[in-house]
CSV table of C-alpha atoms in Angstrom, one decimal:
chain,number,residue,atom,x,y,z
A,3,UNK,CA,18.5,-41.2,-52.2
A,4,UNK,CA,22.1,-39.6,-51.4
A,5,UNK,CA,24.6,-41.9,-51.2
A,6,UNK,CA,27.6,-40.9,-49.4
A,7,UNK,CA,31.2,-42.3,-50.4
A,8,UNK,CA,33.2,-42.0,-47.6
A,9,UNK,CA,37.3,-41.8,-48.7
A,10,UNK,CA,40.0,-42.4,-46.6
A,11,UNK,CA,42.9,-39.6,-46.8
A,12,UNK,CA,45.2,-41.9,-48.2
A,13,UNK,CA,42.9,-42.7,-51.4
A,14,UNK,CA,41.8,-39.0,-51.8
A,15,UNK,CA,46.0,-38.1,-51.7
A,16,UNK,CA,46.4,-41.0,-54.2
A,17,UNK,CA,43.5,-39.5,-56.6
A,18,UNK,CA,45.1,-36.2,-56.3
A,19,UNK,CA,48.6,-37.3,-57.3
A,20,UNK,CA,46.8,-39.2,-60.0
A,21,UNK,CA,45.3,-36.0,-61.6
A,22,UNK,CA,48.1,-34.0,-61.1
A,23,UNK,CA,50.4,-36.9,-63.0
A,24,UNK,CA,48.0,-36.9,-66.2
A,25,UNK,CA,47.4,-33.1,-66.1
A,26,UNK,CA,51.4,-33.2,-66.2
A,27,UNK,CA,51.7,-35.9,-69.0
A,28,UNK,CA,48.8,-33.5,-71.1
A,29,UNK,CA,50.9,-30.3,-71.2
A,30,UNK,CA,54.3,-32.1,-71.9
A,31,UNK,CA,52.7,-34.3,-74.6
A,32,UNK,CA,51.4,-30.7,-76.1
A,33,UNK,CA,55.7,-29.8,-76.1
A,34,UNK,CA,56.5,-33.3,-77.5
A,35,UNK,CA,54.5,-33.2,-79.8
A,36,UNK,CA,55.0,-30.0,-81.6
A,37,UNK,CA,58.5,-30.0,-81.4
A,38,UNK,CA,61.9,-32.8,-81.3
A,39,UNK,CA,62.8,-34.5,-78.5
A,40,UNK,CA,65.6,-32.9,-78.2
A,41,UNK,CA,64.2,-29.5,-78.2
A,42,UNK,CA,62.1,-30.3,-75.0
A,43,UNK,CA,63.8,-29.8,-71.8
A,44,UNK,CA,62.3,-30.5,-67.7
A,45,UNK,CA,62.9,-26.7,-67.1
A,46,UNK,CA,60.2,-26.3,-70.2
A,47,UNK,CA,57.6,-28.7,-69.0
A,48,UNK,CA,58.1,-26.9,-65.6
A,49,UNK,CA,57.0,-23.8,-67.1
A,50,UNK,CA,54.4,-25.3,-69.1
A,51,UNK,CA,52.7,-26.7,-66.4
A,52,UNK,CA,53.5,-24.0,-64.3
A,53,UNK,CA,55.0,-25.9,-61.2
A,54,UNK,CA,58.5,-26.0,-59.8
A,55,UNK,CA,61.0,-28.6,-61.8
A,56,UNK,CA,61.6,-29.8,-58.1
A,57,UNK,CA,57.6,-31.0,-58.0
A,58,UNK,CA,57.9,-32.1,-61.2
A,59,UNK,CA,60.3,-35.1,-60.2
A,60,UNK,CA,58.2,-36.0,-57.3
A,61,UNK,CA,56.4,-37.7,-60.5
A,62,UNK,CA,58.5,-38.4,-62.7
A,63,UNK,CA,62.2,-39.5,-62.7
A,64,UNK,CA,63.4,-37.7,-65.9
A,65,UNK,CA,62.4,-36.2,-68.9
A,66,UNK,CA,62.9,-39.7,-70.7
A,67,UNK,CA,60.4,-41.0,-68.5
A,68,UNK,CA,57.6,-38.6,-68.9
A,69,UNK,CA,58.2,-38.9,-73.1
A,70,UNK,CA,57.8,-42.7,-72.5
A,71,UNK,CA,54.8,-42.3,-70.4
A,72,UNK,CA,53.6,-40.3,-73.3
A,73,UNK,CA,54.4,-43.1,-75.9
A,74,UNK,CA,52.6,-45.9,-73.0
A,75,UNK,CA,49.2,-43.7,-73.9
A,76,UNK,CA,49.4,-44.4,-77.6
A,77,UNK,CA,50.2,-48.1,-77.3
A,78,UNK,CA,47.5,-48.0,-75.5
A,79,UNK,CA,45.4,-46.6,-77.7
A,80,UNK,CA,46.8,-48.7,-80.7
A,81,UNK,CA,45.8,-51.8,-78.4
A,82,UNK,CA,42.0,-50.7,-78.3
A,83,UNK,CA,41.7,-50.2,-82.2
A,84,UNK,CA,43.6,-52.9,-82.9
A,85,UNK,CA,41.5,-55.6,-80.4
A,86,UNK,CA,37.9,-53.8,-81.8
A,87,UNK,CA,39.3,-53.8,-85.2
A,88,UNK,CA,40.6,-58.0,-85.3
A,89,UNK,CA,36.8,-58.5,-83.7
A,90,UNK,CA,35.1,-57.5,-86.8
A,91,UNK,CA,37.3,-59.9,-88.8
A,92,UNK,CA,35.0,-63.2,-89.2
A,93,UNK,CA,38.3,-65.6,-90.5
A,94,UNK,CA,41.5,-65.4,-89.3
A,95,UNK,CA,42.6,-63.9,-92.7
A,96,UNK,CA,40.3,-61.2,-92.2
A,97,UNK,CA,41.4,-60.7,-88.5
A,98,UNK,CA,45.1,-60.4,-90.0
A,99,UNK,CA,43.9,-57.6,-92.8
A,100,UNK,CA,42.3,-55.8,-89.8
A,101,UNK,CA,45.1,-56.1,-87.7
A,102,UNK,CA,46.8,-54.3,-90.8
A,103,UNK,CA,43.8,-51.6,-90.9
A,104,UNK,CA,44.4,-51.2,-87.0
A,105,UNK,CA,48.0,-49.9,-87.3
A,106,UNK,CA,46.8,-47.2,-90.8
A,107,UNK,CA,43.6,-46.0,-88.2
A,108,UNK,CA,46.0,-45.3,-85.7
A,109,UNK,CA,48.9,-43.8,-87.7
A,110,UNK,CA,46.0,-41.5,-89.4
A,111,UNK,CA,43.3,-40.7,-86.3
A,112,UNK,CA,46.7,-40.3,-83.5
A,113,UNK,CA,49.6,-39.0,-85.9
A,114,UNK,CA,51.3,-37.6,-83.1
A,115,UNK,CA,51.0,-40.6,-81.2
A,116,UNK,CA,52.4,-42.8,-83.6
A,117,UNK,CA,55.5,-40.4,-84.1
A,118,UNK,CA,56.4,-40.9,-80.5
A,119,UNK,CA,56.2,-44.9,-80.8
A,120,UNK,CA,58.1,-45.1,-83.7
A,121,UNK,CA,60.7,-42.6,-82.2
A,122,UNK,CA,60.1,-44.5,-78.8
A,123,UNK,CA,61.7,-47.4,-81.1
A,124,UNK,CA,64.3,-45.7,-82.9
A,125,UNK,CA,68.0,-47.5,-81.5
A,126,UNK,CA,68.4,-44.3,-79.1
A,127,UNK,CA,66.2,-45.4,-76.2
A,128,UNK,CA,67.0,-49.2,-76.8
A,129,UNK,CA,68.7,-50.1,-73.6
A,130,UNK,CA,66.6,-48.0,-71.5
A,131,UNK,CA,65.3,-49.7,-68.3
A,132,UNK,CA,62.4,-46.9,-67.2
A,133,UNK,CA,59.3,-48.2,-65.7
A,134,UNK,CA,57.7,-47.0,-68.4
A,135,UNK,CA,59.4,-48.5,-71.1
A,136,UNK,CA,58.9,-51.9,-69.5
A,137,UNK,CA,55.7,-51.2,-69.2
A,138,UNK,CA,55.6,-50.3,-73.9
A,139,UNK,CA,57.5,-53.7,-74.2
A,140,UNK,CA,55.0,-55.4,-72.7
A,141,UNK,CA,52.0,-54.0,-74.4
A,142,UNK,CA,54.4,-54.4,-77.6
A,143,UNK,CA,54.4,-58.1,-76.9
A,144,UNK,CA,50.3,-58.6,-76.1
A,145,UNK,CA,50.1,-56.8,-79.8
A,146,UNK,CA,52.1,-59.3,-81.4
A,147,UNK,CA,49.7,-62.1,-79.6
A,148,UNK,CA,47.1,-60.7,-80.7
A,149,UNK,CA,48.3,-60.5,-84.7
A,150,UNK,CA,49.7,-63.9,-83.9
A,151,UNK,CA,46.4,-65.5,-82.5
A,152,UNK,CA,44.9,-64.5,-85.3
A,153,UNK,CA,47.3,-66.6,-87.8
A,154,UNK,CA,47.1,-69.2,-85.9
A,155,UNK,CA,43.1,-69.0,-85.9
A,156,UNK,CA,43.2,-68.6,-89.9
A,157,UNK,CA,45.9,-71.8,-89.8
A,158,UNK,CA,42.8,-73.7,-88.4
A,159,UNK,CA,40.4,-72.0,-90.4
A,160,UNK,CA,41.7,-73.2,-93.7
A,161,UNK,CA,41.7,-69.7,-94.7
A,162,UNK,CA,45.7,-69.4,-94.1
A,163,UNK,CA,48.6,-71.7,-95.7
A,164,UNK,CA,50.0,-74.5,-92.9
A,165,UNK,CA,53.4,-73.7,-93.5
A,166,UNK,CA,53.6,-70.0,-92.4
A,167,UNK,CA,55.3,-69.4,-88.8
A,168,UNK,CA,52.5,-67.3,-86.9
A,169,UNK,CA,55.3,-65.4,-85.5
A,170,UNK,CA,57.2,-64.4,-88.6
A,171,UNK,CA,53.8,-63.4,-90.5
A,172,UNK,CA,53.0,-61.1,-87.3
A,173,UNK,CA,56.9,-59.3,-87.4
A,174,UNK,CA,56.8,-59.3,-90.9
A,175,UNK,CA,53.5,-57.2,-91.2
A,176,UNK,CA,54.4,-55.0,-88.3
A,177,UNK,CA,57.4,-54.1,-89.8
A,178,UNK,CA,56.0,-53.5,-93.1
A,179,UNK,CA,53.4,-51.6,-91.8
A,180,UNK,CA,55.9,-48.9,-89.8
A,181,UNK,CA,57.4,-48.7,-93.3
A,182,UNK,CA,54.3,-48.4,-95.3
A,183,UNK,CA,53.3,-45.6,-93.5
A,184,UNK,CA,56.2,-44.0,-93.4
A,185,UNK,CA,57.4,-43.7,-97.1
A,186,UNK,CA,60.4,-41.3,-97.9
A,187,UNK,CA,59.5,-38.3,-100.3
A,188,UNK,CA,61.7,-39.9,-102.9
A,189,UNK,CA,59.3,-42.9,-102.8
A,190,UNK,CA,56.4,-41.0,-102.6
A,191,UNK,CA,57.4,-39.2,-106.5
A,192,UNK,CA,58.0,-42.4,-107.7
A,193,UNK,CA,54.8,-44.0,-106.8
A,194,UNK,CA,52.7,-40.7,-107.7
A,195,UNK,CA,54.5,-39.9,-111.2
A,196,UNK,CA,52.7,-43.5,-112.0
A,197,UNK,CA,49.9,-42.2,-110.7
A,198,UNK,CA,49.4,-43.8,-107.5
A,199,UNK,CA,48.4,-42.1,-104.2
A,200,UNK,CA,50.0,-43.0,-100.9
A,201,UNK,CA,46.7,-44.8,-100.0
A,202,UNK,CA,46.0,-46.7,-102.3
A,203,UNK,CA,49.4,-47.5,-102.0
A,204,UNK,CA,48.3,-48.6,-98.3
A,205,UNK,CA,45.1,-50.3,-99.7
A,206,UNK,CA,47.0,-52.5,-102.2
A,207,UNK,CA,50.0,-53.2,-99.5
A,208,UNK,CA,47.0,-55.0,-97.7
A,209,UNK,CA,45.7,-57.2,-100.8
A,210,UNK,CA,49.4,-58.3,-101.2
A,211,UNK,CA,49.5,-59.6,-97.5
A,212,UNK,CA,46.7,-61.4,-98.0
A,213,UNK,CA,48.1,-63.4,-100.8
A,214,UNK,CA,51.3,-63.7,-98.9
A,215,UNK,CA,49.8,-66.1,-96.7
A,216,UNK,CA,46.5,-67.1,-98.4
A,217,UNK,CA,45.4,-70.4,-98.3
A,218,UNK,CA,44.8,-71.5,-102.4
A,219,UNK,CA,44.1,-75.3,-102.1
A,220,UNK,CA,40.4,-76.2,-101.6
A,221,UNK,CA,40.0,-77.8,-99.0
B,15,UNK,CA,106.8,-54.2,-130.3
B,16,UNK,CA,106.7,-51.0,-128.0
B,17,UNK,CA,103.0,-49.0,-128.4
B,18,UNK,CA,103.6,-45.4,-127.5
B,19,UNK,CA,100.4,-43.7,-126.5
B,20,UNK,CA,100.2,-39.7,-126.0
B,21,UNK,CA,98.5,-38.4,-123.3
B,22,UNK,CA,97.7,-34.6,-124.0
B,23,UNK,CA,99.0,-32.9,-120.6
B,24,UNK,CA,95.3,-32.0,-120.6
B,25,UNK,CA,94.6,-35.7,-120.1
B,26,UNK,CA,97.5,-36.6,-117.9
B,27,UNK,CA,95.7,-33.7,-115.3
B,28,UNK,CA,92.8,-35.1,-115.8
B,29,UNK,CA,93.9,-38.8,-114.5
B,30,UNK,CA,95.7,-37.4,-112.2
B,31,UNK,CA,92.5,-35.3,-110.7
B,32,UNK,CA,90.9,-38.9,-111.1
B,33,UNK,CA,93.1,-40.7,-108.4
B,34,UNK,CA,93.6,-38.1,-106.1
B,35,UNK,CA,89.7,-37.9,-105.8
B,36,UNK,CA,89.5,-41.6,-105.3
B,37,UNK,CA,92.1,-41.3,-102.5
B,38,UNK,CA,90.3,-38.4,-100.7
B,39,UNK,CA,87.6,-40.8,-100.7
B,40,UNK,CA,89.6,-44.2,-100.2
B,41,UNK,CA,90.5,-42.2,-96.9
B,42,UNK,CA,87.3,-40.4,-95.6
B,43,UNK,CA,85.2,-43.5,-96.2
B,44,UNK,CA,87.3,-45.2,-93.6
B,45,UNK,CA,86.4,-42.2,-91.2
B,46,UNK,CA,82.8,-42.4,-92.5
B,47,UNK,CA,82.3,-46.3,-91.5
B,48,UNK,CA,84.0,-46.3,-88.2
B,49,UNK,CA,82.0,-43.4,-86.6
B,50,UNK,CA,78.7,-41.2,-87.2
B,51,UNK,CA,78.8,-38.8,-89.7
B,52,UNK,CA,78.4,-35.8,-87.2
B,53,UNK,CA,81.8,-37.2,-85.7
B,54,UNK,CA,83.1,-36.5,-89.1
B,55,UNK,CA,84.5,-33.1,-89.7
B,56,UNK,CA,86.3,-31.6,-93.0
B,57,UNK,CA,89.5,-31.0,-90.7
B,58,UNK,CA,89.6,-34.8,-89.9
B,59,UNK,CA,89.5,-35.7,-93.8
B,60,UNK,CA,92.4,-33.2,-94.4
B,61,UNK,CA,94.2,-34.6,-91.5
B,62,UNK,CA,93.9,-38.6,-92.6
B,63,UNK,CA,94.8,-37.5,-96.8
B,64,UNK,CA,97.5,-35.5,-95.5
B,65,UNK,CA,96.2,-32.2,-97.7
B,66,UNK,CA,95.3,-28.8,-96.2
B,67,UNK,CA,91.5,-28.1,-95.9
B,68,UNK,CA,91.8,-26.0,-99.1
B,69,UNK,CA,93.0,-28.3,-101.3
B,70,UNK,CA,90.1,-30.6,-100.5
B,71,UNK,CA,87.8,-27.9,-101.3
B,72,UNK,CA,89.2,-27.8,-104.9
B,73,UNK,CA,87.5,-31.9,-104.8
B,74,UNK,CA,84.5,-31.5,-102.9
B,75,UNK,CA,82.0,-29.0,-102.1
B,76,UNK,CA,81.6,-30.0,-98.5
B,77,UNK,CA,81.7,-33.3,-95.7
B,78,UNK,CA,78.0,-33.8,-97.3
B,79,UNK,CA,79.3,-33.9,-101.1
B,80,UNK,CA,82.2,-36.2,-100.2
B,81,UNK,CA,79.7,-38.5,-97.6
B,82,UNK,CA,77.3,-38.4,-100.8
B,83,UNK,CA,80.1,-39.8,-103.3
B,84,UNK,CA,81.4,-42.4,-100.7
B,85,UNK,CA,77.5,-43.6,-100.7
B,86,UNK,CA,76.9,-43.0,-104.7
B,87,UNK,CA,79.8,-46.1,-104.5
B,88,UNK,CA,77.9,-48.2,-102.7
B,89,UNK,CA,74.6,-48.0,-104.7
B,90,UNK,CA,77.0,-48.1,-107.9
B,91,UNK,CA,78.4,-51.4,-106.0
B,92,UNK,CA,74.6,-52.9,-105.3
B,93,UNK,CA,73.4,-51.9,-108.8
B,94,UNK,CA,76.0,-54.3,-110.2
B,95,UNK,CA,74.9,-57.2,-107.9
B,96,UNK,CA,71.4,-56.9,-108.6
B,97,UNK,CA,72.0,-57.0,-112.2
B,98,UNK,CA,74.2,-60.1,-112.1
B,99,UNK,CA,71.7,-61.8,-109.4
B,100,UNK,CA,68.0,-60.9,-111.5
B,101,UNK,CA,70.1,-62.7,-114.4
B,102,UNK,CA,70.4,-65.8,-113.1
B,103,UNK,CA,66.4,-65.6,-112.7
B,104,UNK,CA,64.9,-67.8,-115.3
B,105,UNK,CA,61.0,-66.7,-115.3
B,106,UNK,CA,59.8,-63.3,-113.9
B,107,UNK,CA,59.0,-64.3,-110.1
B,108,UNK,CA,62.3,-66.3,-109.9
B,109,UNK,CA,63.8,-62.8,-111.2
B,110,UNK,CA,62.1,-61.0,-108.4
B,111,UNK,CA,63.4,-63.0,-105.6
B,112,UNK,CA,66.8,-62.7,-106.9
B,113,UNK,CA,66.4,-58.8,-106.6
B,114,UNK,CA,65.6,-59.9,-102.7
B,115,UNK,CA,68.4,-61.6,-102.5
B,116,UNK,CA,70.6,-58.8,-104.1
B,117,UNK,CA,70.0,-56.9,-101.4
B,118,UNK,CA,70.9,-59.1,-98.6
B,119,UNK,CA,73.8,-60.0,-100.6
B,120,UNK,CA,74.7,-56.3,-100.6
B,121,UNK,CA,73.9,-55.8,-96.8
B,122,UNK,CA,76.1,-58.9,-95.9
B,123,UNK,CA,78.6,-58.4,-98.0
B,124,UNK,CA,79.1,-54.6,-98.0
B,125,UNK,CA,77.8,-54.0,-94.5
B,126,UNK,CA,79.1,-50.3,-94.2
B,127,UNK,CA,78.5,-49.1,-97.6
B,128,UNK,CA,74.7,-50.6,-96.9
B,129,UNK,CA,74.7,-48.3,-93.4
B,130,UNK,CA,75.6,-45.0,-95.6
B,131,UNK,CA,72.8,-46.2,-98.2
B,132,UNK,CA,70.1,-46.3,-95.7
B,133,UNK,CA,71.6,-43.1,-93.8
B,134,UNK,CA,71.2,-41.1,-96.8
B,135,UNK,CA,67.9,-42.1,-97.3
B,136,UNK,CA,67.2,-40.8,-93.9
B,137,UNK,CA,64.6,-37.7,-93.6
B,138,UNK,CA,68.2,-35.8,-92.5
B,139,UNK,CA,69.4,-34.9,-96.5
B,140,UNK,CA,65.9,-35.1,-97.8
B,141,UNK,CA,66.4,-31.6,-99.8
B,142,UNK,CA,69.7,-32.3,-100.8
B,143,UNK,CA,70.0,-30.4,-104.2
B,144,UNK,CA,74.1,-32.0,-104.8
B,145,UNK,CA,75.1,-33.5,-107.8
B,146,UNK,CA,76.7,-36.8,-106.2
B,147,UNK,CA,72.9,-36.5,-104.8
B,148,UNK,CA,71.5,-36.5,-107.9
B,149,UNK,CA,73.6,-39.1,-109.2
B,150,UNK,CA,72.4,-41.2,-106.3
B,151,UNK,CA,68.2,-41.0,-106.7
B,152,UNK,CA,69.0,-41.3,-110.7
B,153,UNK,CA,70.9,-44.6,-110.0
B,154,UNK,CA,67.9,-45.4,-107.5
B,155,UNK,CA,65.7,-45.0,-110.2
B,156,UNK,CA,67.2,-47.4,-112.2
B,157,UNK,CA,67.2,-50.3,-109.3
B,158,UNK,CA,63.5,-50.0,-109.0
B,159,UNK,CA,63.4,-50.1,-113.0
B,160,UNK,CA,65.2,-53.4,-112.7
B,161,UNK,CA,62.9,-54.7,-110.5
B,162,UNK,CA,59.8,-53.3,-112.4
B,163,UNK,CA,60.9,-55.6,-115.5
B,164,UNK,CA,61.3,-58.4,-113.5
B,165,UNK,CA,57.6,-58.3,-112.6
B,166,UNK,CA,56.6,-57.5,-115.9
B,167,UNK,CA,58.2,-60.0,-117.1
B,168,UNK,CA,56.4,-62.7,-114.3
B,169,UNK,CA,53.4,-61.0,-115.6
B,170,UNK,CA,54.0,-62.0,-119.2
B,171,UNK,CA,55.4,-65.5,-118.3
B,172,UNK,CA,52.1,-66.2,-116.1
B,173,UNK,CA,54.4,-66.7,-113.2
B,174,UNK,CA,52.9,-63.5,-111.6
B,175,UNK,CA,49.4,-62.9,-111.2
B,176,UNK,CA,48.4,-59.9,-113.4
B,177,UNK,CA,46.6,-57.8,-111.1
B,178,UNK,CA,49.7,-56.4,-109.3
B,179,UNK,CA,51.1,-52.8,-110.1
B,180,UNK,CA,54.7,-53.2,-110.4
B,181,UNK,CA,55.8,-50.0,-109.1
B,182,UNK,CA,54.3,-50.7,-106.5
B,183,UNK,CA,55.4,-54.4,-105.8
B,184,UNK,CA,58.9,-52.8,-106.8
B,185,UNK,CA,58.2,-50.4,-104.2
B,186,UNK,CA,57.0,-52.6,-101.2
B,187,UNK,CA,59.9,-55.3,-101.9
B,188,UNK,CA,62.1,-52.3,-101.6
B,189,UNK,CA,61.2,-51.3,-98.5
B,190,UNK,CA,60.4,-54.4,-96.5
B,191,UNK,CA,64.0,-55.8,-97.4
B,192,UNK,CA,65.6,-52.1,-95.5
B,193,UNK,CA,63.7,-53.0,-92.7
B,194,UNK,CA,63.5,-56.9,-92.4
B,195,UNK,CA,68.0,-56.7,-92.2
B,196,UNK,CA,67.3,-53.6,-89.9
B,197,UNK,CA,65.5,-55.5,-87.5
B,198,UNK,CA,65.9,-53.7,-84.4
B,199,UNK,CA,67.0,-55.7,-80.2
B,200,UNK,CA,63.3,-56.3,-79.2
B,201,UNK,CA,62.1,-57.6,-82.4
B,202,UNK,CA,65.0,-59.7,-83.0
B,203,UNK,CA,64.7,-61.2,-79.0
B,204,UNK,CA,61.0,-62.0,-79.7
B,205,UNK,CA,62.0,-64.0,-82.8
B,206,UNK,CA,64.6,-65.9,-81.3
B,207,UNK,CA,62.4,-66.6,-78.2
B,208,UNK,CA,60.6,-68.2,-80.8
B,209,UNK,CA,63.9,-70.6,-82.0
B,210,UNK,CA,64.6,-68.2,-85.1
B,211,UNK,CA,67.3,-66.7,-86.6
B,212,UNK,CA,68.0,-63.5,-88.0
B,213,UNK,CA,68.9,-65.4,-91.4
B,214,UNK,CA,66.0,-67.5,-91.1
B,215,UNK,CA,63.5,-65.3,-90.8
B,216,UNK,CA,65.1,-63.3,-93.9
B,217,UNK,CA,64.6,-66.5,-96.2
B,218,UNK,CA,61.0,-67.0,-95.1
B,219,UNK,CA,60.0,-63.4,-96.0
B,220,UNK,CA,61.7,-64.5,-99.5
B,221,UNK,CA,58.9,-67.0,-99.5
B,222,UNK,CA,56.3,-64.5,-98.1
B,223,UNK,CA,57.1,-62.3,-100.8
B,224,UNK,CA,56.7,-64.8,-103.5
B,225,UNK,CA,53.1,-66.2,-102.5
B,226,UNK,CA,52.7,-62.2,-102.3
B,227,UNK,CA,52.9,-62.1,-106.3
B,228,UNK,CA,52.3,-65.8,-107.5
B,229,UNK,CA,50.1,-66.5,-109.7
B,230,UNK,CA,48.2,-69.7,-108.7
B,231,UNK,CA,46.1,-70.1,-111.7
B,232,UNK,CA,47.3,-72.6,-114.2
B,233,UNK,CA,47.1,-71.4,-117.6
């Protein structure tokens, strides 16, 4: 049997415009992500893609804009590994220690990606107003549900202490997570002339969250 | 009775090298801490001390020597409070949330000497082979050794459960206090959406840090 999709003109143009916009965001992510941020200009992208800069702002406003839509893909991404990795957790102190695992899978499997997010966060773009960073706030505040959801879940469960704030425990982990990740070289000699790797550093930074807020009285 | 003392002219230079130093720096640390240190040129220094550009180069190698020596104060400034703070500790896990509070003291207190601190540490001087450099990671060294004996210490006392590395508690403490006072706008906002201060949220993670290390089991 042949079926036959019929497309109006108006959602064929809108398909095009779509495939041209991600074939765009694929060649300047290649430039953003080999080089600083400030070392990428429109005029370059233009050329990488090979169309006029004139075209390229029928997409996007600014260079700002199509970095941002870059750093959108990887929150994104994180989002996915973070929502399949809290799944596998059967507690909601295991869901927390995922959440944890989430943000090292990502920082390892999409390096690039999670350069641009934590530049993305940096204090220069902070009072930015692009659709696109809008757009990274907001999927920056479903993440912190989602950590929080599962505090609140291990609250109930027994398997977290009462008194923790849900909301604290979630900032406090994401923050030491972008640091964890992160370490200075300085750090790094200190921890390795004791003989200890940068992940196992990771691994044991995870057992000491758990005890953080791990419940200890039997219920 | 009248004491005479002798200075050897040697000496009496040597004092007098002394002071002018700490006035070169007395005057470029006010530069440093009221704008970035790329707005910060050797001219400007010369300008605000009132000395030609030569002169200062018979003090300082460079802007990043004399930026280094202005930070060198700073950790030499936090080094002291620390040491006074972990003393007031009277087991080992009351010692290490002293050392928490040392720094918070030290970012409160001593707000721009704190920026510079956390500047230096930056990926930006990373290779920096100068002596007030130097000086700077050996003091470092000895803040984490500080620290380290404090949890050793817990360990001994049975206030810390002995299965943590200290290095590597040393090591996490360090870092999660840099970036729980550099909270950044959105992370702040999402706390105090949530009713919670700045300062309230730095007290809690003192908390979160201490179930981190307890040990639960009575001995």
């Amino acid at each position: 049997m042949v079926t036959v999709i019929l497309l109006s003109i108006k959602e064929i143009r809108r398909r095009e415009k779509e495939q041209r916009r991600d074939y765009i965001l694929n060649e300047a992510e290649k430039l953003f992500f080999s080089r600083d941020y400030d070392n990428v200009s429109m005029n370059q992208i233009a050329q990488e893609v090979g169309l006029n800069k004139a075209t390229l702002y029928l997409y996007f406003n600014n260079k700002e804009s199509i970095y941002f839509a870059i750093v959108l893909r990887g929150v994104q991404i994180f989002k996915e590994i973070l929502k399949n990795k809290v799944n596998t957790g059967k507690t909601g102190i295991d869901k927390l220690e995922e959440a944890g695992r989430a943000y090292f899978e990502f920082y390892k499997d999409y390096p690039d990606y999670h350069d641009v997010y934590l530049y993305f966060k940096s204090k220069r773009f902070k009072d930015s107003r692009d659709e696109y960073a809008l757009q990274i706030e907001s999927l920056t505040g479903d993440l912190m549900i989602i950590i929080c959801n599962s505090i609140q879940e291990g609250i109930k469960d027994g398997t977290i202490r009462k008194e923790v704030k849900p909301i604290e425990v979630a900032v406090f982990v994401a923050v030491t997570a972008e640091r964890i990740v992160g370490l200075g070289p300085t750090t790094l000699k200190v921890l390795e002339c004791q003989g200890i790797k940068h992940e196992q550093f990771i691994e044991d930074s995870m057992d000491l969250w758990r005890h953080m807020v791990m419940n200890n009285v039997q219920n």
